[in-house]
XYZ file of C-alpha atoms in Angstrom:
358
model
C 200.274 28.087 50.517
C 198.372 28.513 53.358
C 200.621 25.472 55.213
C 203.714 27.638 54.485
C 202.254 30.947 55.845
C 201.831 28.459 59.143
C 205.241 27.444 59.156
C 206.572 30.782 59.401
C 204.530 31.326 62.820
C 205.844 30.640 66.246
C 205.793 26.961 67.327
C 204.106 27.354 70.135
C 201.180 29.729 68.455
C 200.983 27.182 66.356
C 200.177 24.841 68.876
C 198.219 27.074 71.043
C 194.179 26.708 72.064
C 193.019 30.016 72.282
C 191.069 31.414 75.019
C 187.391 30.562 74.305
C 185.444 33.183 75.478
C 181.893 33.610 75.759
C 181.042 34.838 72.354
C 183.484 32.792 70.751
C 181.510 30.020 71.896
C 178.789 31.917 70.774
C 174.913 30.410 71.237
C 171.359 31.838 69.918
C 170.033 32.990 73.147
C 168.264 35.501 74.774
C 169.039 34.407 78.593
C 172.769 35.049 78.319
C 174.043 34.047 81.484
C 177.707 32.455 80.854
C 180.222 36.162 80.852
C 179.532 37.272 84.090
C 178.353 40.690 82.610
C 175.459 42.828 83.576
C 172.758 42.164 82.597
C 171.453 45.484 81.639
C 173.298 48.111 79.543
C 174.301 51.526 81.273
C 173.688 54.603 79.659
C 176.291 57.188 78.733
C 176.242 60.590 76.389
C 180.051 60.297 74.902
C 181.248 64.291 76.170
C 184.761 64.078 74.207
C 184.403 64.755 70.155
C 188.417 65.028 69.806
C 188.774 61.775 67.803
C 191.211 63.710 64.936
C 193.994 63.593 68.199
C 195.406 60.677 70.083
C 194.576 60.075 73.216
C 196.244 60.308 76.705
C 198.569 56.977 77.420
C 197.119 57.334 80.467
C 194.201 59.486 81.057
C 194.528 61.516 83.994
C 190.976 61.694 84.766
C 190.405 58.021 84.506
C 193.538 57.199 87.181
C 192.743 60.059 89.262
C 188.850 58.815 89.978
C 190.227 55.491 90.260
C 192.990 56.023 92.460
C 190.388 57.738 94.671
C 188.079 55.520 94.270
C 190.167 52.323 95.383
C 192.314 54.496 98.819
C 195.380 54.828 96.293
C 197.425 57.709 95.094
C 197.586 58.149 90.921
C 200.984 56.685 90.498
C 200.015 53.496 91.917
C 197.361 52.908 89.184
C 197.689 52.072 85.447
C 194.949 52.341 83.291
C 194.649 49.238 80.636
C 192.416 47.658 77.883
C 190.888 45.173 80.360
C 192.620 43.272 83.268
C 193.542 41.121 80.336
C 196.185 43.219 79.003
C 197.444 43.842 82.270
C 197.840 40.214 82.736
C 199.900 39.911 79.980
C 202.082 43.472 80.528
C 203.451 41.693 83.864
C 204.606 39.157 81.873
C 206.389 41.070 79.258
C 207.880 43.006 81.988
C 209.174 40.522 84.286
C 209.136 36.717 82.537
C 211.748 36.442 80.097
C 210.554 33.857 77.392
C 212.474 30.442 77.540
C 213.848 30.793 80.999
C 211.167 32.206 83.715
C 207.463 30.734 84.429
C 204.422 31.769 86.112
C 202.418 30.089 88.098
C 198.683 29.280 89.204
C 196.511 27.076 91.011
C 193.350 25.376 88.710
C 190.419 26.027 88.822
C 191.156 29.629 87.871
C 190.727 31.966 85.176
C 192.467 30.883 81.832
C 193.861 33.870 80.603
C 196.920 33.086 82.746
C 197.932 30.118 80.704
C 196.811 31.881 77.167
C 199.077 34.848 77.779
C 201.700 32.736 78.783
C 201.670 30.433 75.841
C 201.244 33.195 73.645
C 204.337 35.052 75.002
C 206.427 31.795 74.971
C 206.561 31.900 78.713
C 206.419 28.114 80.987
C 203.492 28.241 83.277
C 203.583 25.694 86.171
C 200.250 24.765 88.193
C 199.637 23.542 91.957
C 195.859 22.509 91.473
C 194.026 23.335 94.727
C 193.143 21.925 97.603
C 189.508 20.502 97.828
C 187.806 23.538 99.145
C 189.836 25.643 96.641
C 192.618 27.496 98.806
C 195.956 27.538 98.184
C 198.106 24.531 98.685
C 201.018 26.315 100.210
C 203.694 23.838 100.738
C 203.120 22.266 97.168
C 203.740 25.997 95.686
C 206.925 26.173 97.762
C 208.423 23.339 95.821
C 207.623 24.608 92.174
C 208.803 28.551 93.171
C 212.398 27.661 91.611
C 212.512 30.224 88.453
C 209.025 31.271 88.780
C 208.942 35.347 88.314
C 205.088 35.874 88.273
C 201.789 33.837 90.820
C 198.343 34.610 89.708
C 195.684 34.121 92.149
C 192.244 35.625 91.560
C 190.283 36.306 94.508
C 187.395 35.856 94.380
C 187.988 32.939 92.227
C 186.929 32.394 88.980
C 185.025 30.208 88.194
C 184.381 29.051 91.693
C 183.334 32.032 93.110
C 185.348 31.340 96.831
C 187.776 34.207 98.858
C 191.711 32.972 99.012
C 192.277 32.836 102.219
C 194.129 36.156 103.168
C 196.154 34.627 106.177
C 197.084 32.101 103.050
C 197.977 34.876 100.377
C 200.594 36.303 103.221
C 202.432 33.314 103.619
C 202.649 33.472 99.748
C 203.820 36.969 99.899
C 206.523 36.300 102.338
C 207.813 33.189 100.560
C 207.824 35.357 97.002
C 209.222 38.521 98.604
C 212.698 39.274 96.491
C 211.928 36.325 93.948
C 208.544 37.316 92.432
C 205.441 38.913 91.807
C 202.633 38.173 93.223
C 199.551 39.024 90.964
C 195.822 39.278 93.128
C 193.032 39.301 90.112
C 190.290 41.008 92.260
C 187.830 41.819 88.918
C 184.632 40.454 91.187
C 185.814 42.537 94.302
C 183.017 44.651 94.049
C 180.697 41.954 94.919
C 182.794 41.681 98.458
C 184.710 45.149 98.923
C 185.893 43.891 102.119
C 188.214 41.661 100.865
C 190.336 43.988 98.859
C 194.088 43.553 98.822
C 194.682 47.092 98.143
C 195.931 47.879 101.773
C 198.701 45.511 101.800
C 200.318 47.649 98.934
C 202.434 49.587 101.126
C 203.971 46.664 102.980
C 204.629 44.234 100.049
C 206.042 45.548 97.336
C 206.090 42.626 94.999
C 201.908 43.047 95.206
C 200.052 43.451 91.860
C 196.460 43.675 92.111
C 194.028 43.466 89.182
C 191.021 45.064 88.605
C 187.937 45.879 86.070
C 184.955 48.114 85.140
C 183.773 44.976 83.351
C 181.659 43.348 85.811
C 180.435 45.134 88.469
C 180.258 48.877 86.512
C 178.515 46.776 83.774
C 181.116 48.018 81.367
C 182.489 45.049 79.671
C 181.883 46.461 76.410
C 184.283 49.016 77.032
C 187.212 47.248 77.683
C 188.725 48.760 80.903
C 190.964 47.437 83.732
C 193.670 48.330 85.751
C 196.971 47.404 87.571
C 196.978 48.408 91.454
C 200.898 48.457 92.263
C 203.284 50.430 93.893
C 205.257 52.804 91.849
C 208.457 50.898 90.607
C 205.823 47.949 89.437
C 204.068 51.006 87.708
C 207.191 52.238 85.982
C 208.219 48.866 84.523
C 205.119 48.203 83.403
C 204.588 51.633 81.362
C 208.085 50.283 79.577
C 205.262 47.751 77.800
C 201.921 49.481 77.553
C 200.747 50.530 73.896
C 201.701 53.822 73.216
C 197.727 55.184 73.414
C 196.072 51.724 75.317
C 192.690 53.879 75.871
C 190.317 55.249 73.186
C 189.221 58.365 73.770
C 185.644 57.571 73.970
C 186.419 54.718 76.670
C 188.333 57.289 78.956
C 185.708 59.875 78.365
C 183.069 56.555 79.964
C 185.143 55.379 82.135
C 185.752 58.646 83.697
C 181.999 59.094 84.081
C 181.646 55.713 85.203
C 184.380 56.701 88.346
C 181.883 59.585 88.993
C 180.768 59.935 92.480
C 177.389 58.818 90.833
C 178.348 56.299 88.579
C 180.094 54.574 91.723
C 176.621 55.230 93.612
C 174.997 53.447 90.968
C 177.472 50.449 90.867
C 176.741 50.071 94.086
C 173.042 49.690 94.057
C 173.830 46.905 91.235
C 175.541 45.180 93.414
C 173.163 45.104 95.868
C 170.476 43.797 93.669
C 172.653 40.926 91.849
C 173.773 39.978 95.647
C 169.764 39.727 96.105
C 169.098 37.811 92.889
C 172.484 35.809 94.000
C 171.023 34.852 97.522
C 167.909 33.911 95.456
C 169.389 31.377 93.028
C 171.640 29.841 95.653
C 168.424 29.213 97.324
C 166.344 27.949 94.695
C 168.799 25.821 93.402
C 169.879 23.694 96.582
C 166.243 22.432 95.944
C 166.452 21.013 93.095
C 166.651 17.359 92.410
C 168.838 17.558 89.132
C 171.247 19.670 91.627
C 173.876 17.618 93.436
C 175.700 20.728 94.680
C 175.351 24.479 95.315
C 178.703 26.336 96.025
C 179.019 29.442 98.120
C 179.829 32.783 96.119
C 180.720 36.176 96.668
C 180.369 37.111 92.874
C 177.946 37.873 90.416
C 177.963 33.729 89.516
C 177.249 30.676 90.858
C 178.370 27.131 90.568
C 176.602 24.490 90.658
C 177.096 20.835 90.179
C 174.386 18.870 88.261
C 173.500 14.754 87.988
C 173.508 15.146 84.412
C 175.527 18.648 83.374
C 175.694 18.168 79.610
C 172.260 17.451 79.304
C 171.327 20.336 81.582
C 173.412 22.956 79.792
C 172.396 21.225 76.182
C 168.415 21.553 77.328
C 168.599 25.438 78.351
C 171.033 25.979 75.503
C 168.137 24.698 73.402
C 165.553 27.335 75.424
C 167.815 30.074 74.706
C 169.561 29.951 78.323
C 173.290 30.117 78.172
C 175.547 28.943 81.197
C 178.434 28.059 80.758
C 180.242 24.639 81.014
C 183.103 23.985 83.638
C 183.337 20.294 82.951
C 187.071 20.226 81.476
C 188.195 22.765 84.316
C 190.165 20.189 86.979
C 188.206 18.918 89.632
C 184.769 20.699 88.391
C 183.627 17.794 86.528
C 179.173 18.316 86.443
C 179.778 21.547 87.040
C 178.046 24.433 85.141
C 178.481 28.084 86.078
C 175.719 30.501 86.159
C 175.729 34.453 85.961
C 173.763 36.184 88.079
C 171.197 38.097 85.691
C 167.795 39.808 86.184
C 165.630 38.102 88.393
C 163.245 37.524 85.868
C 166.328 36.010 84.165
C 167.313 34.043 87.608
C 163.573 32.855 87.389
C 163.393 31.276 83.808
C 166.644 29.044 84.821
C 164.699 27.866 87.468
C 161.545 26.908 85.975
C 163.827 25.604 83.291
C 166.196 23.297 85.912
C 162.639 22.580 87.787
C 160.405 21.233 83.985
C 164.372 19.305 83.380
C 164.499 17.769 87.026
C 160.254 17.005 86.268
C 161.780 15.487 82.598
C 163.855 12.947 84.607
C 162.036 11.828 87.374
């Protein structure tokens, strides 16, 4: 019975790998270091106890603190559940299944190829160059019938900047044929890099963002699209009728707070501390073949022995998490940036394994 149930399903559901995330994955730890959250829990008193009414498709306190808070006005923002369902909206909007693709350039994020799978939409991919920028003239030849590029900058897992003199040479070869979509969820950890001021001179820009990292809300399940208005319009077409809970506006609002923006910030500053720390610690050691630059709240790292590494702190109740079947990251495990008595325990950890092997 069960067999016929799956025949009635979508082919290509059928055949799809779903995203593993990091608690599908799961792990008994108590060093969790492999989602890129924060690694200590923000407190909020919940100020909204109208749960008997739905709430606000878009809740105008929520896009108004945001649209301040990111030099935008409100009708350039949209409110979703996670930059993951806005990655998916821009699909439905603009990719017709069957006949348009996206496209992306590996390493990267996988949600891109998920949602696309899911939807029944082709994705194409240009894998990076070496150092992980764009390889412009390749993405020139696969453009033909793609509606939708994803780049996320910075990169995940990688944690390197696109190259902005790259990303507009992308715009102007997509301008009038397709989106391009700038995943910024770690721009916190490098404001400076923002894509947010191009809006007003491309207006095929999408920009992605999230209170998931850097807010230390990932529990709550909040992103946003940054776009100009007729991207905003299109886009509302496809939303859920109420995308927000009521209790995660009434956070997130809170969160957008003159203080709670204060206080992101001085997070920040400390994982950039605890980053600058790691990087440190870990070009040192002699199980480490490579440290990468970052300007997130991760690290990769490239290891002589990676599945023994990650299996040995799995086993201590340190989770990282495993890039070896990304392309071209082969060794390579990726590390959050936690407390630094967190940062400290993988060290001492790497440093007894590197002792282990000598």
């Amino acid at each position: 019975m069960s067999q016929d149930i799956e025949q009635l399903a979508r082919a290509n559901v059928r055949a799809l790998t779903p995203y593993m995330s990091a608690r599908r994955l799961g792990g008994n730890g108590d060093v969790w270091l492999n989602a890129n959250e924060f690694p200590l829990p923000v407190p909020f008193e919940l100020s909204q106890q109208t749960l008997n009414r739905y709430p606000e498709c878009q809740p105008k306190l929520v896009i108004e603190h945001y649209a301040a808070y990111a030099g935008l006005t409100p009708e350039q923002v949209l409110v979703s559940r996670g930059a993951d369902e806005a990655i998916e909206l821009i699909m439905r909007a603009f990719c017709e299944p069957g006949q348009d693709a996206i496209l992306f350039c590996p390493p990267t994020y996988g949600m891109y190829s998920v949602s696309a799978e899911t939807i029944g939409i082709e994705y194409r991919t240009v894998p990076a160059l070496s150092d992980w920028q764009l390889n412009l003239p390749a993405i020139a030849e696969q453009l033909d019938g793609v509606k939708v590029v994803y780049l996320c900058s910075p990169n995940n897992p990688t944690g390197n900047l696109i190259n902005q003199d790259d990303i507009r040479q992308l715009l102007t070869m997509t301008a009038g044929k397709a989106l391009v979509v700038a995943d910024e969820a770690y721009i916190e950890f490098c404001p400076q890099a923002t894509l947010t001021g191009w809006l007003k001179d491309y207006p095929h820009l999408v920009i992605l963002r999230t209170l998931s990292k850097a807010f230390a809300l990932a529990g709550l399940r909040c992103g946003f699209a940054l776009a100009n208005k007729p991207v905003i319009d299109l886009l509302m077409k496809v939303i859920a009728p109420y995308p927000l809970a009521t209790p995660v506006a009434d956070v997130a609002g809170q969160a957008l707070s003159e203080q709670g923006i204060a206080l992101m910030r001085k997070h920040v500053a400390q994982l950039n501390d605890n980053r600058s720390w790691l990087l440190a610690e870990l070009a040192q050691l002699a199980c480490v073949e490579q440290v990468f630059p970052s300007e997130t709240n991760y690290v990769l790292a490239r290891f002589t022995d990676s599945p023994k590494v990650f299996k040995t702190l799995w086993d201590q109740g340190i989770i990282l998490r495993d890039q070896n079947k990304n392309p071209g990251l082969s060794g390579c495990l990726r590390i959050s940036i936690g407390t630094r008595e967190e940062c400290e325990r993988v060290i001492a950890a790497l440093q007894a394994f590197s002792l282990e092997q000598a």
